[in-house]
JSON list of C-alpha atoms in Angstrom, two decimals:
[
{"chain": "A", "resi": 1, "resn": "MET", "atom": "CA", "xyz": [0.00, 0.00, 0.00]},
{"chain": "A", "resi": 2, "resn": "ARG", "atom": "CA", "xyz": [1.34, 3.40, -0.95]},
{"chain": "A", "resi": 3, "resn": "SER", "atom": "CA", "xyz": [0.91, 6.58, 1.05]},
{"chain": "A", "resi": 4, "resn": "LEU", "atom": "CA", "xyz": [1.06, 10.32, 0.34]},
{"chain": "A", "resi": 5, "resn": "LYS", "atom": "CA", "xyz": [0.46, 13.59, 2.18]},
{"chain": "A", "resi": 6, "resn": "VAL", "atom": "CA", "xyz": [-1.49, 16.23, 0.27]},
{"chain": "A", "resi": 7, "resn": "PRO", "atom": "CA", "xyz": [0.13, 19.70, 0.40]},
{"chain": "A", "resi": 8, "resn": "PHE", "atom": "CA", "xyz": [-2.09, 22.66, 1.33]},
{"chain": "A", "resi": 9, "resn": "SER", "atom": "CA", "xyz": [-1.86, 25.55, -1.13]},
{"chain": "A", "resi": 10, "resn": "PRO", "atom": "CA", "xyz": [-4.65, 28.14, -0.63]},
{"chain": "A", "resi": 11, "resn": "THR", "atom": "CA", "xyz": [-3.25, 30.15, -3.56]},
{"chain": "A", "resi": 12, "resn": "LEU", "atom": "CA", "xyz": [-4.84, 27.57, -5.88]},
{"chain": "A", "resi": 13, "resn": "ASP", "atom": "CA", "xyz": [-8.31, 28.82, -4.97]},
{"chain": "A", "resi": 14, "resn": "GLY", "atom": "CA", "xyz": [-7.67, 32.28, -6.36]},
{"chain": "A", "resi": 15, "resn": "ILE", "atom": "CA", "xyz": [-6.56, 31.52, -9.91]},
{"chain": "A", "resi": 16, "resn": "GLU", "atom": "CA", "xyz": [-8.15, 30.18, -13.08]},
{"chain": "A", "resi": 17, "resn": "LEU", "atom": "CA", "xyz": [-8.03, 26.40, -13.32]},
{"chain": "A", "resi": 18, "resn": "LYS", "atom": "CA", "xyz": [-6.01, 26.50, -16.54]},
{"chain": "A", "resi": 19, "resn": "GLU", "atom": "CA", "xyz": [-3.27, 28.34, -14.65]},
{"chain": "A", "resi": 20, "resn": "THR", "atom": "CA", "xyz": [-3.05, 25.95, -11.71]},
{"chain": "A", "resi": 21, "resn": "ALA", "atom": "CA", "xyz": [-0.76, 23.45, -13.50]},
{"chain": "A", "resi": 22, "resn": "ILE", "atom": "CA", "xyz": [2.06, 26.01, -13.39]},
{"chain": "A", "resi": 23, "resn": "LEU", "atom": "CA", "xyz": [1.61, 26.64, -9.67]},
{"chain": "A", "resi": 24, "resn": "MET", "atom": "CA", "xyz": [1.29, 22.92, -8.96]},
{"chain": "A", "resi": 25, "resn": "GLU", "atom": "CA", "xyz": [4.75, 22.31, -10.43]},
{"chain": "A", "resi": 26, "resn": "THR", "atom": "CA", "xyz": [6.12, 23.59, -7.11]},
{"chain": "A", "resi": 27, "resn": "ALA", "atom": "CA", "xyz": [3.11, 23.54, -4.75]},
{"chain": "A", "resi": 28, "resn": "ALA", "atom": "CA", "xyz": [1.83, 20.00, -5.35]},
{"chain": "A", "resi": 29, "resn": "LEU", "atom": "CA", "xyz": [3.12, 16.52, -4.62]},
{"chain": "A", "resi": 30, "resn": "ARG", "atom": "CA", "xyz": [3.93, 14.57, -7.79]},
{"chain": "A", "resi": 31, "resn": "GLN", "atom": "CA", "xyz": [3.23, 10.85, -7.88]},
{"chain": "A", "resi": 32, "resn": "SER", "atom": "CA", "xyz": [3.87, 8.33, -10.64]},
{"chain": "A", "resi": 33, "resn": "ILE", "atom": "CA", "xyz": [1.04, 6.05, -11.70]},
{"chain": "A", "resi": 34, "resn": "ASP", "atom": "CA", "xyz": [3.29, 3.22, -12.76]},
{"chain": "A", "resi": 35, "resn": "ILE", "atom": "CA", "xyz": [2.31, -0.14, -11.30]},
{"chain": "A", "resi": 36, "resn": "ILE", "atom": "CA", "xyz": [1.47, -3.00, -13.65]},
{"chain": "A", "resi": 37, "resn": "ASN", "atom": "CA", "xyz": [-0.63, -5.44, -11.63]},
{"chain": "A", "resi": 38, "resn": "TRP", "atom": "CA", "xyz": [-1.64, -7.77, -14.47]},
{"chain": "A", "resi": 39, "resn": "PRO", "atom": "CA", "xyz": [1.20, -8.99, -16.75]},
{"chain": "A", "resi": 40, "resn": "GLU", "atom": "CA", "xyz": [-1.17, -9.79, -19.60]},
{"chain": "A", "resi": 41, "resn": "TYR", "atom": "CA", "xyz": [-1.68, -6.02, -19.88]},
{"chain": "A", "resi": 42, "resn": "GLY", "atom": "CA", "xyz": [1.95, -5.02, -19.91]},
{"chain": "A", "resi": 43, "resn": "TYR", "atom": "CA", "xyz": [1.82, -1.71, -21.77]},
{"chain": "A", "resi": 44, "resn": "LYS", "atom": "CA", "xyz": [2.66, 1.21, -19.48]},
{"chain": "A", "resi": 45, "resn": "PRO", "atom": "CA", "xyz": [2.34, 4.82, -20.67]},
{"chain": "A", "resi": 46, "resn": "VAL", "atom": "CA", "xyz": [4.11, 7.59, -18.80]},
{"chain": "A", "resi": 47, "resn": "VAL", "atom": "CA", "xyz": [1.60, 8.88, -16.24]},
{"chain": "A", "resi": 48, "resn": "SER", "atom": "CA", "xyz": [1.91, 11.19, -13.26]},
{"chain": "A", "resi": 49, "resn": "VAL", "atom": "CA", "xyz": [-0.52, 13.05, -11.03]},
{"chain": "A", "resi": 50, "resn": "ASP", "atom": "CA", "xyz": [0.20, 16.25, -9.09]},
{"chain": "A", "resi": 51, "resn": "VAL", "atom": "CA", "xyz": [-1.91, 16.41, -5.92]},
{"chain": "A", "resi": 52, "resn": "ALA", "atom": "CA", "xyz": [-2.67, 19.48, -3.79]},
{"chain": "A", "resi": 53, "resn": "ARG", "atom": "CA", "xyz": [-5.57, 20.98, -1.87]},
{"chain": "A", "resi": 54, "resn": "GLY", "atom": "CA", "xyz": [-7.07, 24.38, -1.42]},
{"chain": "A", "resi": 55, "resn": "LYS", "atom": "CA", "xyz": [-9.63, 25.40, 1.18]},
{"chain": "A", "resi": 56, "resn": "ASN", "atom": "CA", "xyz": [-12.58, 23.71, -0.52]},
{"chain": "A", "resi": 57, "resn": "ASP", "atom": "CA", "xyz": [-11.24, 21.55, -3.34]},
{"chain": "A", "resi": 58, "resn": "LEU", "atom": "CA", "xyz": [-8.82, 18.74, -4.07]},
{"chain": "A", "resi": 59, "resn": "TYR", "atom": "CA", "xyz": [-6.71, 19.59, -7.13]},
{"chain": "A", "resi": 60, "resn": "LEU", "atom": "CA", "xyz": [-5.38, 16.88, -9.44]},
{"chain": "A", "resi": 61, "resn": "HIS", "atom": "CA", "xyz": [-3.19, 17.52, -12.45]},
{"chain": "A", "resi": 62, "resn": "TYR", "atom": "CA", "xyz": [-2.56, 14.47, -14.65]},
{"chain": "A", "resi": 63, "resn": "PHE", "atom": "CA", "xyz": [0.16, 14.21, -17.29]},
{"chain": "A", "resi": 64, "resn": "VAL", "atom": "CA", "xyz": [0.04, 11.35, -19.79]},
{"chain": "A", "resi": 65, "resn": "ARG", "atom": "CA", "xyz": [2.30, 10.34, -22.68]},
{"chain": "A", "resi": 66, "resn": "GLY", "atom": "CA", "xyz": [1.69, 7.15, -24.60]},
{"chain": "A", "resi": 67, "resn": "LEU", "atom": "CA", "xyz": [0.35, 5.31, -27.59]},
{"chain": "A", "resi": 68, "resn": "SER", "atom": "CA", "xyz": [-3.05, 6.23, -29.05]},
{"chain": "A", "resi": 69, "resn": "LEU", "atom": "CA", "xyz": [-5.61, 8.80, -28.05]},
{"chain": "A", "resi": 70, "resn": "LYS", "atom": "CA", "xyz": [-9.36, 8.24, -27.92]},
{"chain": "A", "resi": 71, "resn": "ALA", "atom": "CA", "xyz": [-12.37, 10.19, -26.61]},
{"chain": "A", "resi": 72, "resn": "ILE", "atom": "CA", "xyz": [-15.78, 8.87, -27.65]},
{"chain": "A", "resi": 73, "resn": "ALA", "atom": "CA", "xyz": [-17.71, 9.89, -24.52]},
{"chain": "A", "resi": 74, "resn": "ASP", "atom": "CA", "xyz": [-18.62, 13.59, -24.61]},
{"chain": "A", "resi": 75, "resn": "LYS", "atom": "CA", "xyz": [-21.42, 13.82, -22.03]},
{"chain": "A", "resi": 76, "resn": "ASP", "atom": "CA", "xyz": [-20.96, 13.50, -18.27]},
{"chain": "A", "resi": 77, "resn": "GLY", "atom": "CA", "xyz": [-22.31, 10.22, -16.97]},
{"chain": "A", "resi": 78, "resn": "GLU", "atom": "CA", "xyz": [-21.22, 8.19, -20.01]},
{"chain": "A", "resi": 79, "resn": "PHE", "atom": "CA", "xyz": [-18.66, 5.42, -19.64]},
{"chain": "A", "resi": 80, "resn": "VAL", "atom": "CA", "xyz": [-15.18, 6.88, -20.10]},
{"chain": "A", "resi": 81, "resn": "HIS", "atom": "CA", "xyz": [-12.98, 3.87, -19.28]},
{"chain": "A", "resi": 82, "resn": "PRO", "atom": "CA", "xyz": [-12.98, 2.64, -22.92]},
{"chain": "A", "resi": 83, "resn": "ASP", "atom": "CA", "xyz": [-11.35, 5.97, -23.86]},
{"chain": "A", "resi": 84, "resn": "SER", "atom": "CA", "xyz": [-7.98, 7.43, -22.88]},
{"chain": "A", "resi": 85, "resn": "CYS", "atom": "CA", "xyz": [-8.88, 7.76, -19.23]},
{"chain": "A", "resi": 86, "resn": "VAL", "atom": "CA", "xyz": [-7.54, 8.72, -15.78]},
{"chain": "A", "resi": 87, "resn": "GLU", "atom": "CA", "xyz": [-9.35, 8.02, -12.54]},
{"chain": "A", "resi": 88, "resn": "PHE", "atom": "CA", "xyz": [-9.42, 8.80, -8.82]},
{"chain": "A", "resi": 89, "resn": "PHE", "atom": "CA", "xyz": [-11.27, 6.55, -6.35]},
{"chain": "A", "resi": 90, "resn": "MET", "atom": "CA", "xyz": [-11.64, 7.45, -2.66]},
{"chain": "A", "resi": 91, "resn": "ARG", "atom": "CA", "xyz": [-13.46, 6.62, 0.55]},
{"chain": "A", "resi": 92, "resn": "LYS", "atom": "CA", "xyz": [-13.46, 7.80, 4.13]},
{"chain": "A", "resi": 93, "resn": "SER", "atom": "CA", "xyz": [-11.36, 5.47, 6.25]},
{"chain": "A", "resi": 94, "resn": "ASP", "atom": "CA", "xyz": [-14.27, 4.46, 8.48]},
{"chain": "A", "resi": 95, "resn": "ARG", "atom": "CA", "xyz": [-16.89, 3.90, 5.78]},
{"chain": "A", "resi": 96, "resn": "PRO", "atom": "CA", "xyz": [-17.47, 1.10, 3.25]},
{"chain": "A", "resi": 97, "resn": "GLU", "atom": "CA", "xyz": [-18.89, 3.44, 0.58]},
{"chain": "A", "resi": 98, "resn": "TYR", "atom": "CA", "xyz": [-16.46, 4.90, -1.93]},
{"chain": "A", "resi": 99, "resn": "THR", "atom": "CA", "xyz": [-16.67, 7.44, -4.73]},
{"chain": "A", "resi": 100, "resn": "ASN", "atom": "CA", "xyz": [-15.18, 7.07, -8.21]},
{"chain": "A", "resi": 101, "resn": "PHE", "atom": "CA", "xyz": [-14.16, 10.04, -10.36]},
{"chain": "A", "resi": 102, "resn": "GLU", "atom": "CA", "xyz": [-13.28, 9.00, -13.93]},
{"chain": "A", "resi": 103, "resn": "PHE", "atom": "CA", "xyz": [-12.24, 11.37, -16.74]},
{"chain": "A", "resi": 104, "resn": "ASN", "atom": "CA", "xyz": [-11.37, 10.85, -20.36]},
{"chain": "A", "resi": 105, "resn": "CYS", "atom": "CA", "xyz": [-8.79, 13.04, -22.08]},
{"chain": "A", "resi": 106, "resn": "ILE", "atom": "CA", "xyz": [-11.35, 15.69, -23.11]},
{"chain": "A", "resi": 107, "resn": "GLY", "atom": "CA", "xyz": [-12.64, 16.03, -19.55]},
{"chain": "A", "resi": 108, "resn": "THR", "atom": "CA", "xyz": [-15.86, 14.02, -19.73]},
{"chain": "A", "resi": 109, "resn": "CYS", "atom": "CA", "xyz": [-16.61, 12.67, -16.25]},
{"chain": "A", "resi": 110, "resn": "LEU", "atom": "CA", "xyz": [-18.29, 9.61, -14.80]},
{"chain": "A", "resi": 111, "resn": "ALA", "atom": "CA", "xyz": [-18.74, 9.80, -11.02]},
{"chain": "A", "resi": 112, "resn": "ALA", "atom": "CA", "xyz": [-20.77, 7.72, -8.60]},
{"chain": "A", "resi": 113, "resn": "ARG", "atom": "CA", "xyz": [-21.06, 6.63, -4.96]},
{"chain": "A", "resi": 114, "resn": "GLY", "atom": "CA", "xyz": [-21.74, 3.25, -3.43]},
{"chain": "A", "resi": 115, "resn": "ALA", "atom": "CA", "xyz": [-20.46, 0.29, -1.43]},
{"chain": "A", "resi": 116, "resn": "ASP", "atom": "CA", "xyz": [-19.58, -1.92, -4.40]},
{"chain": "A", "resi": 117, "resn": "ARG", "atom": "CA", "xyz": [-19.34, -1.97, -8.19]},
{"chain": "A", "resi": 118, "resn": "HIS", "atom": "CA", "xyz": [-23.02, -2.77, -8.75]},
{"chain": "A", "resi": 119, "resn": "LYS", "atom": "CA", "xyz": [-24.86, -0.65, -6.17]},
{"chain": "A", "resi": 120, "resn": "ARG", "atom": "CA", "xyz": [-23.82, 2.86, -7.14]},
{"chain": "A", "resi": 121, "resn": "THR", "atom": "CA", "xyz": [-25.60, 6.20, -7.32]},
{"chain": "A", "resi": 122, "resn": "GLN", "atom": "CA", "xyz": [-24.42, 8.39, -10.14]},
{"chain": "A", "resi": 123, "resn": "PHE", "atom": "CA", "xyz": [-23.83, 12.10, -9.62]},
{"chain": "A", "resi": 124, "resn": "THR", "atom": "CA", "xyz": [-26.55, 14.56, -10.54]},
{"chain": "A", "resi": 125, "resn": "ASP", "atom": "CA", "xyz": [-26.13, 17.12, -13.32]},
{"chain": "A", "resi": 126, "resn": "GLU", "atom": "CA", "xyz": [-25.60, 19.83, -10.70]},
{"chain": "A", "resi": 127, "resn": "GLU", "atom": "CA", "xyz": [-22.86, 17.80, -8.99]},
{"chain": "A", "resi": 128, "resn": "TYR", "atom": "CA", "xyz": [-21.11, 17.20, -12.31]},
{"chain": "A", "resi": 129, "resn": "ARG", "atom": "CA", "xyz": [-21.15, 20.94, -12.98]},
{"chain": "A", "resi": 130, "resn": "ARG", "atom": "CA", "xyz": [-19.30, 21.56, -9.71]},
{"chain": "A", "resi": 131, "resn": "ILE", "atom": "CA", "xyz": [-16.29, 19.49, -10.82]},
{"chain": "A", "resi": 132, "resn": "ARG", "atom": "CA", "xyz": [-14.10, 21.99, -12.62]},
{"chain": "A", "resi": 133, "resn": "ARG", "atom": "CA", "xyz": [-11.95, 20.66, -15.47]},
{"chain": "A", "resi": 134, "resn": "TYR", "atom": "CA", "xyz": [-9.32, 21.94, -17.85]},
{"chain": "A", "resi": 135, "resn": "THR", "atom": "CA", "xyz": [-7.76, 19.78, -20.54]},
{"chain": "A", "resi": 136, "resn": "SER", "atom": "CA", "xyz": [-5.02, 20.31, -23.10]},
{"chain": "A", "resi": 137, "resn": "ILE", "atom": "CA", "xyz": [-7.17, 18.44, -25.64]},
{"chain": "A", "resi": 138, "resn": "GLN", "atom": "CA", "xyz": [-9.95, 20.23, -27.50]},
{"chain": "A", "resi": 139, "resn": "ARG", "atom": "CA", "xyz": [-13.22, 19.18, -25.92]},
{"chain": "A", "resi": 140, "resn": "GLU", "atom": "CA", "xyz": [-14.73, 17.39, -28.90]},
{"chain": "A", "resi": 141, "resn": "SER", "atom": "CA", "xyz": [-15.19, 13.65, -29.22]},
{"chain": "A", "resi": 142, "resn": "PHE", "atom": "CA", "xyz": [-13.07, 11.67, -31.69]},
{"chain": "A", "resi": 143, "resn": "ALA", "atom": "CA", "xyz": [-12.28, 8.10, -32.66]},
{"chain": "A", "resi": 144, "resn": "GLU", "atom": "CA", "xyz": [-8.95, 6.53, -31.77]},
{"chain": "A", "resi": 145, "resn": "ARG", "atom": "CA", "xyz": [-5.87, 8.24, -33.16]},
{"chain": "A", "resi": 146, "resn": "THR", "atom": "CA", "xyz": [-2.73, 6.16, -33.48]},
{"chain": "A", "resi": 147, "resn": "GLY", "atom": "CA", "xyz": [0.76, 7.39, -32.72]},
{"chain": "A", "resi": 148, "resn": "ILE", "atom": "CA", "xyz": [2.36, 8.89, -29.61]},
{"chain": "A", "resi": 149, "resn": "TYR", "atom": "CA", "xyz": [0.44, 11.62, -27.81]},
{"chain": "A", "resi": 150, "resn": "SER", "atom": "CA", "xyz": [0.90, 13.72, -24.70]},
{"chain": "A", "resi": 151, "resn": "TRP", "atom": "CA", "xyz": [-1.98, 15.32, -22.83]},
{"chain": "A", "resi": 152, "resn": "GLU", "atom": "CA", "xyz": [-2.78, 16.95, -19.53]},
{"chain": "A", "resi": 153, "resn": "LEU", "atom": "CA", "xyz": [-5.92, 17.23, -17.43]},
{"chain": "A", "resi": 154, "resn": "THR", "atom": "CA", "xyz": [-6.49, 19.38, -14.37]},
{"chain": "A", "resi": 155, "resn": "VAL", "atom": "CA", "xyz": [-9.53, 18.88, -12.15]},
{"chain": "A", "resi": 156, "resn": "ALA", "atom": "CA", "xyz": [-10.79, 20.55, -8.97]},
{"chain": "A", "resi": 157, "resn": "ILE", "atom": "CA", "xyz": [-13.10, 18.31, -6.96]},
{"chain": "A", "resi": 158, "resn": "PRO", "atom": "CA", "xyz": [-15.02, 19.91, -4.06]},
{"chain": "A", "resi": 159, "resn": "PHE", "atom": "CA", "xyz": [-14.44, 18.08, -0.79]},
{"chain": "A", "resi": 160, "resn": "GLU", "atom": "CA", "xyz": [-18.19, 18.14, -0.27]},
{"chain": "A", "resi": 161, "resn": "LEU", "atom": "CA", "xyz": [-18.66, 15.86, -3.29]},
{"chain": "A", "resi": 162, "resn": "MET", "atom": "CA", "xyz": [-16.33, 13.39, -1.57]},
{"chain": "A", "resi": 163, "resn": "GLY", "atom": "CA", "xyz": [-18.49, 13.42, 1.55]},
{"chain": "A", "resi": 164, "resn": "LEU", "atom": "CA", "xyz": [-15.92, 15.49, 3.45]},
{"chain": "A", "resi": 165, "resn": "ASP", "atom": "CA", "xyz": [-16.26, 18.67, 5.50]},
{"chain": "A", "resi": 166, "resn": "ALA", "atom": "CA", "xyz": [-13.71, 21.11, 4.06]},
{"chain": "A", "resi": 167, "resn": "ALA", "atom": "CA", "xyz": [-13.53, 22.95, 7.39]},
{"chain": "A", "resi": 168, "resn": "GLN", "atom": "CA", "xyz": [-12.73, 19.76, 9.31]},
{"chain": "A", "resi": 169, "resn": "LEU", "atom": "CA", "xyz": [-10.94, 17.34, 7.03]},
{"chain": "A", "resi": 170, "resn": "PRO", "atom": "CA", "xyz": [-10.09, 13.95, 8.48]},
{"chain": "A", "resi": 171, "resn": "SER", "atom": "CA", "xyz": [-6.45, 13.15, 9.12]},
{"chain": "A", "resi": 172, "resn": "GLN", "atom": "CA", "xyz": [-6.59, 10.72, 6.21]},
{"chain": "A", "resi": 173, "resn": "ILE", "atom": "CA", "xyz": [-8.77, 9.01, 3.62]},
{"chain": "A", "resi": 174, "resn": "ARG", "atom": "CA", "xyz": [-8.13, 5.97, 1.44]},
{"chain": "A", "resi": 175, "resn": "GLY", "atom": "CA", "xyz": [-7.84, 6.10, -2.34]},
{"chain": "A", "resi": 176, "resn": "ASN", "atom": "CA", "xyz": [-6.11, 5.17, -5.56]},
{"chain": "A", "resi": 177, "resn": "PHE", "atom": "CA", "xyz": [-5.18, 6.81, -8.86]},
{"chain": "A", "resi": 178, "resn": "TYR", "atom": "CA", "xyz": [-5.55, 4.95, -12.15]},
{"chain": "A", "resi": 179, "resn": "LYS", "atom": "CA", "xyz": [-4.84, 5.10, -15.86]},
{"chain": "A", "resi": 180, "resn": "CYS", "atom": "CA", "xyz": [-6.71, 2.93, -18.34]},
{"chain": "A", "resi": 181, "resn": "ALA", "atom": "CA", "xyz": [-7.89, 2.75, -21.94]},
{"chain": "A", "resi": 182, "resn": "ASP", "atom": "CA", "xyz": [-9.93, -0.44, -22.18]},
{"chain": "A", "resi": 183, "resn": "GLU", "atom": "CA", "xyz": [-11.04, -0.32, -25.80]},
{"chain": "A", "resi": 184, "resn": "THR", "atom": "CA", "xyz": [-7.96, 0.94, -27.62]},
{"chain": "A", "resi": 185, "resn": "ALA", "atom": "CA", "xyz": [-5.20, -0.71, -29.63]},
{"chain": "A", "resi": 186, "resn": "ASN", "atom": "CA", "xyz": [-3.05, -0.79, -26.48]},
{"chain": "A", "resi": 187, "resn": "PRO", "atom": "CA", "xyz": [-5.37, -1.56, -23.55]},
{"chain": "A", "resi": 188, "resn": "HIS", "atom": "CA", "xyz": [-3.78, -1.01, -20.15]},
{"chain": "A", "resi": 189, "resn": "TYR", "atom": "CA", "xyz": [-4.57, -0.88, -16.43]},
{"chain": "A", "resi": 190, "resn": "VAL", "atom": "CA", "xyz": [-1.95, 1.06, -14.49]},
{"chain": "A", "resi": 191, "resn": "THR", "atom": "CA", "xyz": [-2.29, 2.06, -10.82]},
{"chain": "A", "resi": 192, "resn": "TRP", "atom": "CA", "xyz": [-0.65, 4.22, -8.16]},
{"chain": "A", "resi": 193, "resn": "SER", "atom": "CA", "xyz": [-1.15, 1.79, -5.26]},
{"chain": "A", "resi": 194, "resn": "PRO", "atom": "CA", "xyz": [-0.83, -1.93, -6.05]},
{"chain": "A", "resi": 195, "resn": "ILE", "atom": "CA", "xyz": [-3.84, -4.21, -6.48]},
{"chain": "A", "resi": 196, "resn": "GLU", "atom": "CA", "xyz": [-3.39, -7.88, -5.63]},
{"chain": "A", "resi": 197, "resn": "LEU", "atom": "CA", "xyz": [-6.27, -9.39, -7.56]},
{"chain": "A", "resi": 198, "resn": "PRO", "atom": "CA", "xyz": [-6.20, -11.98, -10.37]},
{"chain": "A", "resi": 199, "resn": "LYS", "atom": "CA", "xyz": [-7.77, -9.74, -13.02]},
{"chain": "A", "resi": 200, "resn": "PRO", "atom": "CA", "xyz": [-8.18, -5.99, -13.62]},
{"chain": "A", "resi": 201, "resn": "ASP", "atom": "CA", "xyz": [-10.52, -4.44, -11.07]},
{"chain": "A", "resi": 202, "resn": "TYR", "atom": "CA", "xyz": [-10.44, -0.83, -9.88]},
{"chain": "A", "resi": 203, "resn": "HIS", "atom": "CA", "xyz": [-13.51, -1.21, -7.66]},
{"chain": "A", "resi": 204, "resn": "CYS", "atom": "CA", "xyz": [-11.52, -2.66, -4.79]},
{"chain": "A", "resi": 205, "resn": "PRO", "atom": "CA", "xyz": [-11.37, -0.29, -1.80]},
{"chain": "A", "resi": 206, "resn": "GLU", "atom": "CA", "xyz": [-9.55, -2.90, 0.24]},
{"chain": "A", "resi": 207, "resn": "HIS", "atom": "CA", "xyz": [-6.51, -2.13, -1.95]},
{"chain": "A", "resi": 208, "resn": "PHE", "atom": "CA", "xyz": [-6.70, 1.65, -1.72]},
{"chain": "A", "resi": 209, "resn": "GLY", "atom": "CA", "xyz": [-3.63, 3.52, -0.53]},
{"chain": "A", "resi": 210, "resn": "GLU", "atom": "CA", "xyz": [-3.40, 6.12, 2.22]},
{"chain": "A", "resi": 211, "resn": "ILE", "atom": "CA", "xyz": [-4.02, 9.80, 1.43]},
{"chain": "A", "resi": 212, "resn": "ARG", "atom": "CA", "xyz": [-3.21, 12.04, 4.39]},
{"chain": "A", "resi": 213, "resn": "PHE", "atom": "CA", "xyz": [-4.24, 15.65, 4.97]}
]
């Protein structure tokens, strides 16, 4: 199990989201998403996530470089894991329910809450609107493009949408960061914290790492 401590940078709250990547170069904690848990899916793109927090939001800045680029889903609530996708799953340490935040490379989001893969409540339209996003890719859907591509995605997720009180954050939560692209020429399942399961499965809170505030 991996562990990280999220830096506090209130300056993030006062700037446009597209500008936060520059500040996060020095204010955030950078982590590599680089664990191959399933040898049959051995392809590993270069993936990192910069993590920081403001007063009300958790900021994540993903950088990806690898083969192929795909973004079919263009409406929040659609499945994004078949596309070029990054994900953040989290839960409070004392609760079985967890929340998944999944984004394709153009910023389309799928988010839901629940205790397991099958019993989940998807976010409302209003909740989706509260998740701020900025992507280096033009926000239009497209079929898979072959070649080598680099892209970046910055998101600001309100603590409230994670079931947390921003004024009284817990000392820690549990979570994991993922990269996937299920339905591409180079499918892959890469994680930040290791998953000891026989086949790809991101809905496994028992394998979440430690995220400390």
